[in-house]
Coordinates of C-alpha atoms in Angstrom, one line a residue:
M1 CA 17.3 43.4 8.1
T2 CA 16.9 40.2 10.0
A3 CA 15.5 38.4 7.0
F4 CA 18.4 39.8 4.8
K5 CA 21.0 38.6 7.3
K6 CA 19.4 35.1 7.5
R7 CA 19.5 34.9 3.7
N8 CA 23.2 35.8 3.8
A9 CA 23.8 33.2 6.4
V10 CA 22.1 30.5 4.3
L11 CA 23.9 31.6 1.2
A12 CA 27.2 31.6 3.0
T13 CA 26.6 28.1 4.5
F14 CA 25.5 26.7 1.1
T15 CA 28.6 28.1 -0.7
I16 CA 31.0 27.0 2.0
F17 CA 29.7 23.4 2.1
T18 CA 29.6 23.2 -1.7
L19 CA 33.3 24.1 -1.9
L20 CA 34.3 22.0 1.1
F21 CA 32.8 18.8 -0.3
S22 CA 33.3 19.3 -4.1
C23 CA 36.6 17.6 -4.5
T24 CA 36.3 16.2 -8.0
D25 CA 37.4 19.4 -9.7
G26 CA 40.3 20.1 -7.4
R27 CA 39.0 23.5 -6.2
T28 CA 39.9 24.9 -2.8
I29 CA 37.8 27.2 -0.7
D30 CA 40.3 30.0 -0.9
G31 CA 41.2 29.5 -4.5
P32 CA 40.9 32.5 -6.9
G33 CA 37.3 33.1 -8.0
N34 CA 35.7 30.5 -5.8
L35 CA 34.3 32.7 -3.0
V36 CA 34.8 36.2 -4.5
P37 CA 35.5 37.6 -8.0
K38 CA 39.1 37.5 -9.2
T39 CA 41.3 40.5 -9.0
V40 CA 43.1 42.1 -12.0
D41 CA 46.3 40.2 -11.4
Q42 CA 44.3 37.0 -11.5
D43 CA 42.0 37.9 -14.5
S44 CA 43.6 39.7 -17.4
S45 CA 40.2 40.4 -19.0
L46 CA 39.5 43.1 -16.4
P47 CA 40.4 46.7 -17.2
S48 CA 43.6 47.6 -15.3
I49 CA 46.6 49.9 -15.0
Y50 CA 49.9 49.6 -13.1
A51 CA 50.5 52.4 -10.6
N52 CA 52.9 52.8 -7.7
G53 CA 53.8 49.1 -7.6
A54 CA 50.3 47.7 -7.8
M55 CA 47.9 46.3 -10.5
L56 CA 44.8 48.4 -10.1
H57 CA 41.3 47.9 -11.5
S58 CA 40.6 51.1 -13.4
E59 CA 38.8 52.5 -16.3
A60 CA 38.0 56.0 -17.7
F61 CA 35.2 57.6 -19.8
G62 CA 34.9 60.7 -21.8
P63 CA 37.4 62.7 -23.9
E64 CA 41.1 62.2 -23.0
N65 CA 41.8 65.9 -23.1
G66 CA 38.8 66.9 -20.9
T67 CA 39.1 68.1 -17.3
I68 CA 39.7 64.9 -15.2
V69 CA 37.4 63.9 -12.5
I70 CA 38.8 61.1 -10.3
A71 CA 36.2 59.1 -8.3
L72 CA 37.4 57.9 -4.9
H73 CA 35.3 55.1 -3.3
G74 CA 34.5 54.5 0.3
G75 CA 35.9 52.0 2.7
P76 CA 38.7 51.6 3.2
G77 CA 38.3 48.4 1.2
G78 CA 35.3 49.3 -0.9
D79 CA 35.2 49.6 -4.7
Y80 CA 34.0 52.1 -7.3
R81 CA 31.0 50.1 -8.6
Y82 CA 28.5 52.1 -6.6
L83 CA 29.9 55.4 -7.9
L84 CA 29.3 54.6 -11.6
N85 CA 26.5 57.2 -11.8
G86 CA 29.5 59.5 -12.2
K87 CA 29.9 58.2 -15.7
D88 CA 27.2 60.8 -16.6
L89 CA 29.9 63.5 -16.3
A90 CA 31.6 62.1 -19.4
A91 CA 28.6 63.3 -21.5
E92 CA 29.4 66.8 -20.3
G93 CA 32.9 66.6 -21.8
F94 CA 34.8 65.6 -18.7
R95 CA 37.3 62.7 -18.4
V96 CA 35.9 60.5 -15.6
V97 CA 38.3 58.1 -14.0
F98 CA 37.5 55.2 -11.7
Y99 CA 39.8 53.0 -9.8
D100 CA 39.7 50.5 -7.0
Q101 CA 42.4 51.5 -4.4
R102 CA 45.1 48.9 -3.7
G103 CA 43.9 46.0 -1.7
S104 CA 40.3 47.0 -2.5
G105 CA 37.6 45.9 -4.9
L106 CA 39.2 44.1 -7.8
S107 CA 42.7 45.5 -7.4
Q108 CA 45.7 43.5 -6.4
R109 CA 46.0 42.3 -2.8
F110 CA 48.9 42.8 -0.4
S111 CA 49.7 41.5 3.1
K112 CA 48.7 43.4 6.2
K113 CA 52.3 43.8 7.1
S114 CA 53.1 45.6 3.9
Y115 CA 51.0 48.4 5.3
T116 CA 51.6 48.2 9.0
S117 CA 55.4 48.0 8.6
L118 CA 55.3 51.5 7.1
G119 CA 53.7 53.0 10.3
A120 CA 52.1 56.4 9.6
G121 CA 53.9 56.3 6.3
A122 CA 51.3 53.9 5.0
M123 CA 49.2 56.9 4.1
D124 CA 52.0 58.2 1.9
L125 CA 51.7 54.9 0.0
I126 CA 48.0 55.6 -0.6
Y127 CA 48.6 59.3 -1.5
N128 CA 51.4 58.3 -3.9
E129 CA 49.1 55.8 -5.6
L130 CA 46.6 58.6 -6.3
H131 CA 49.5 60.8 -7.5
A132 CA 50.4 58.0 -9.9
I133 CA 46.8 57.7 -11.1
I134 CA 46.7 61.4 -11.9
A135 CA 50.0 61.1 -13.8
H136 CA 48.7 58.1 -15.8
Y137 CA 45.6 59.8 -17.0
R138 CA 46.8 63.4 -17.3
K139 CA 47.8 63.9 -20.9
T140 CA 49.2 67.5 -20.7
P141 CA 50.7 69.4 -17.7
G142 CA 47.9 72.0 -17.9
Q143 CA 45.0 69.4 -17.8
K144 CA 42.9 70.2 -14.8
V145 CA 42.1 67.6 -12.2
V146 CA 39.2 67.4 -9.7
L147 CA 38.9 64.8 -6.9
F148 CA 35.4 63.4 -6.2
G149 CA 35.5 61.4 -3.0
H150 CA 32.7 59.7 -1.1
S151 CA 33.0 58.7 2.6
W152 CA 36.5 57.3 3.1
G153 CA 37.2 58.5 -0.4
A154 CA 36.4 62.0 0.7
I155 CA 38.8 61.7 3.6
L156 CA 41.5 60.5 1.2
A157 CA 40.8 63.3 -1.2
S158 CA 41.1 65.9 1.6
G159 CA 44.4 64.4 2.8
Y160 CA 45.7 64.5 -0.8
A161 CA 44.7 68.1 -1.2
G162 CA 46.7 68.9 1.9
K163 CA 49.8 67.0 0.7
Y164 CA 49.6 68.1 -2.9
P165 CA 47.6 71.4 -2.9
D166 CA 48.9 72.5 -6.3
D167 CA 48.2 69.2 -8.0
I168 CA 44.4 69.5 -8.2
Q169 CA 42.1 72.3 -9.3
G170 CA 38.9 71.2 -7.5
L171 CA 37.8 69.1 -4.5
I172 CA 34.4 67.4 -4.2
V173 CA 33.7 65.6 -0.9
C174 CA 30.6 63.6 0.1
E175 CA 30.2 63.0 3.8
P176 CA 33.7 62.4 5.1
G177 CA 33.2 60.9 8.6
G178 CA 35.9 63.2 9.9
L179 CA 39.4 64.5 9.1
K180 CA 41.1 64.1 12.4
W181 CA 41.2 60.6 13.7
N182 CA 39.3 61.3 16.9
D183 CA 36.5 62.7 14.8
I184 CA 36.5 59.6 12.5
E185 CA 36.3 57.3 15.5
D186 CA 33.4 59.4 16.9
Y187 CA 31.5 59.2 13.6
V188 CA 32.0 55.4 13.3
K189 CA 30.6 55.0 16.8
E190 CA 27.6 57.2 16.1
S191 CA 26.8 55.6 12.8
R192 CA 26.7 52.0 14.1
S193 CA 24.1 51.1 16.6
F194 CA 24.8 48.6 19.4
K195 CA 22.0 46.3 18.1
L196 CA 23.4 46.3 14.6
W197 CA 27.0 45.6 15.8
S198 CA 25.8 42.8 18.1
E199 CA 24.1 41.1 15.1
I200 CA 27.2 41.4 13.0
L201 CA 29.3 39.9 15.7
N202 CA 26.9 37.1 16.1
D203 CA 26.8 36.3 12.4
A204 CA 30.7 36.5 12.3
A205 CA 30.8 33.9 15.1
Y206 CA 28.3 31.7 13.3
M207 CA 30.3 31.8 10.1
D208 CA 33.6 31.0 12.0
Q209 CA 32.2 27.5 12.6
F210 CA 32.6 26.8 8.9
I211 CA 35.2 29.2 7.6
S212 CA 37.9 31.1 9.2
G213 CA 40.6 33.1 7.4
K214 CA 44.2 33.7 8.4
E215 CA 45.5 37.2 8.5
D216 CA 46.3 37.4 4.8
Q217 CA 43.9 34.9 3.4
H218 CA 42.2 37.5 1.3
E219 CA 39.5 35.4 -0.5
V220 CA 38.1 34.1 2.8
L221 CA 38.3 37.4 4.7
D222 CA 36.8 39.4 1.8
Y223 CA 34.0 36.9 1.5
K224 CA 33.2 37.1 5.2
M225 CA 33.2 40.9 5.1
S226 CA 30.8 41.0 2.2
M227 CA 28.4 38.5 3.9
L228 CA 28.2 40.8 7.0
A229 CA 27.1 43.9 5.0
S230 CA 23.6 45.0 6.0
K231 CA 21.0 47.8 6.1
N232 CA 21.9 50.7 8.4
D233 CA 19.0 52.7 9.6
I234 CA 21.3 55.3 11.3
T235 CA 23.1 56.4 8.2
G236 CA 19.8 56.3 6.2
E237 CA 20.9 53.5 3.8
G238 CA 18.2 51.1 2.6
D239 CA 18.5 47.3 2.2
F240 CA 22.0 46.4 1.1
D241 CA 22.2 45.7 -2.6
S242 CA 25.0 43.3 -3.5
S243 CA 25.0 44.5 -7.1
M244 CA 26.4 47.9 -5.9
S245 CA 29.8 46.4 -5.2
W246 CA 32.2 43.8 -6.6
R247 CA 34.4 42.7 -3.7
S248 CA 35.4 44.0 -0.2
G249 CA 39.0 44.5 0.9
A250 CA 39.1 43.2 4.5
V251 CA 42.9 43.3 5.0
I252 CA 43.4 46.9 3.8
M253 CA 40.5 48.1 5.9
D254 CA 41.8 46.4 9.0
A255 CA 45.4 47.7 8.4
L256 CA 44.4 51.3 7.9
F257 CA 42.1 51.4 10.9
D258 CA 44.9 50.0 13.0
I259 CA 47.4 52.5 11.6
G260 CA 44.9 55.4 12.1
E261 CA 44.3 54.5 15.7
Q262 CA 48.0 53.9 16.6
Y263 CA 49.3 57.1 14.9
N264 CA 46.3 59.4 15.3
I265 CA 46.3 60.3 11.6
D266 CA 45.2 63.8 10.7
F267 CA 43.8 64.1 7.2
S268 CA 43.3 67.8 7.6
Q269 CA 47.1 68.5 7.7
G270 CA 48.0 71.0 5.1
I271 CA 44.5 71.5 3.8
Q272 CA 44.8 75.2 4.6
N273 CA 47.3 75.4 1.7
Y274 CA 44.7 74.3 -0.8
N275 CA 42.9 77.3 -2.2
G276 CA 40.8 75.8 -5.0
P277 CA 37.0 75.4 -4.9
V278 CA 35.5 72.9 -2.4
L279 CA 32.1 71.4 -2.9
F280 CA 30.9 69.6 0.3
F281 CA 27.8 67.3 0.2
Y282 CA 26.0 65.7 3.2
S283 CA 22.7 63.9 3.4
E284 CA 19.4 64.7 5.1
R285 CA 18.7 61.2 6.4
N286 CA 22.1 60.3 7.9
K287 CA 21.3 60.6 11.7
A288 CA 25.1 60.5 12.4
Y289 CA 25.6 63.6 10.2
P290 CA 23.5 66.4 11.6
D291 CA 24.0 70.0 10.6
S292 CA 26.3 70.5 13.6
W293 CA 28.6 67.7 12.5
A294 CA 28.7 69.0 8.9
Q295 CA 29.6 72.5 10.3
K296 CA 32.4 70.9 12.4
I297 CA 34.0 69.0 9.5
T298 CA 33.6 71.8 6.9
A299 CA 35.5 74.2 9.2
S300 CA 38.8 72.6 8.0
Y301 CA 38.2 73.7 4.4
H302 CA 38.7 77.1 2.9
N303 CA 35.4 78.7 1.9
P304 CA 33.5 75.5 1.0
S305 CA 30.2 75.4 -0.8
V306 CA 28.0 73.2 1.4
V307 CA 25.0 71.2 0.0
K308 CA 22.6 69.2 2.0
V309 CA 21.1 66.5 -0.2
S310 CA 17.4 65.9 0.7
G311 CA 15.6 62.6 0.8
V312 CA 18.6 60.3 1.0
G313 CA 21.2 58.8 3.3
H314 CA 24.9 58.4 3.2
D315 CA 25.2 56.5 -0.1
G316 CA 22.2 58.0 -1.8
I317 CA 24.1 61.2 -2.5
V318 CA 25.5 59.3 -5.4
T319 CA 23.6 56.1 -5.8
N320 CA 20.0 57.5 -5.7
S321 CA 19.3 58.4 -9.3
T322 CA 16.7 61.1 -8.4
A323 CA 19.1 62.8 -5.9
W324 CA 22.0 62.4 -8.3
N325 CA 20.3 63.9 -11.3
N326 CA 18.5 66.7 -9.5
Q327 CA 20.8 67.7 -6.7
T328 CA 24.3 66.2 -6.8
K329 CA 25.2 66.2 -10.5
P330 CA 24.1 69.8 -11.3
K331 CA 26.2 71.2 -8.5
I332 CA 29.3 69.2 -9.7
I333 CA 28.8 70.4 -13.3
N334 CA 28.6 74.0 -12.1
L335 CA 31.9 73.6 -10.2
M336 CA 33.6 71.9 -13.2
N337 CA 32.4 74.6 -15.6
G338 CA 33.6 77.3 -13.3
L339 CA 37.3 76.1 -13.2

């Protein structure tokens, strides 16, 4: 991990100095595409849709009339690149939809105030965005929809099922840290060691000598966030692979954590009204997600099917090809075929 973080620091410094002192082409350090990939509103070649007032990076695979599976990435502020093993479900006749949530990945950016000014209602903005995604891809009123969420995406999927229990026919969740805000905070604390967090803070302070972003300077803040990614021995993730993501969303992450803490958001609200099938995955190697924690979180769902995925950590439920092909995907297909 130390070697990886040193490589990141060297790369960050090289990139920063290159941009700071390359004046002949008129580039600026926070210009689109200089530090991080462009978003869909900056690059028209990227696949996108317009939903709930935002340009969203999105694409779909499989027959348009098939049962829809909507993949919801982690974060907040992640992107769907690491979930692309889910494309395999298209070969089974399902319509698999991916999208980067607003302010995340390659989707359009918005100011922090655009979220915080809504107070607890900011989550309605996120739910309504998902509602619009379903409306965009659903071709007939009777077309079935299943939500497939990982980490933060599993929390979002659960909250949506509570708000719109009749809008979906299946719920697949992979290691939501918690559903009540206190549980989410406890999980975050358990999944981040003091040593790891100290190293991250030290690297952040080092990078601040060369580059500091204002509150809504998305390119700079997203770049810094990506440079601070690292291996996590607690959650069972291996060395961080930068090819598993496109771009971080620092502002949306910061905003939603502030809102969650201030308003004590409860993502389990209304979940008792959802009576469809629930498939719950958790991993063997995530030390912050023991059997007792899985039992605590699954208690909010109605009759969930619980699967412990062996040999992997938090992300490996989806990203590890062996676990995906032999454990995760077959269970998902069984649920889908049973609808």
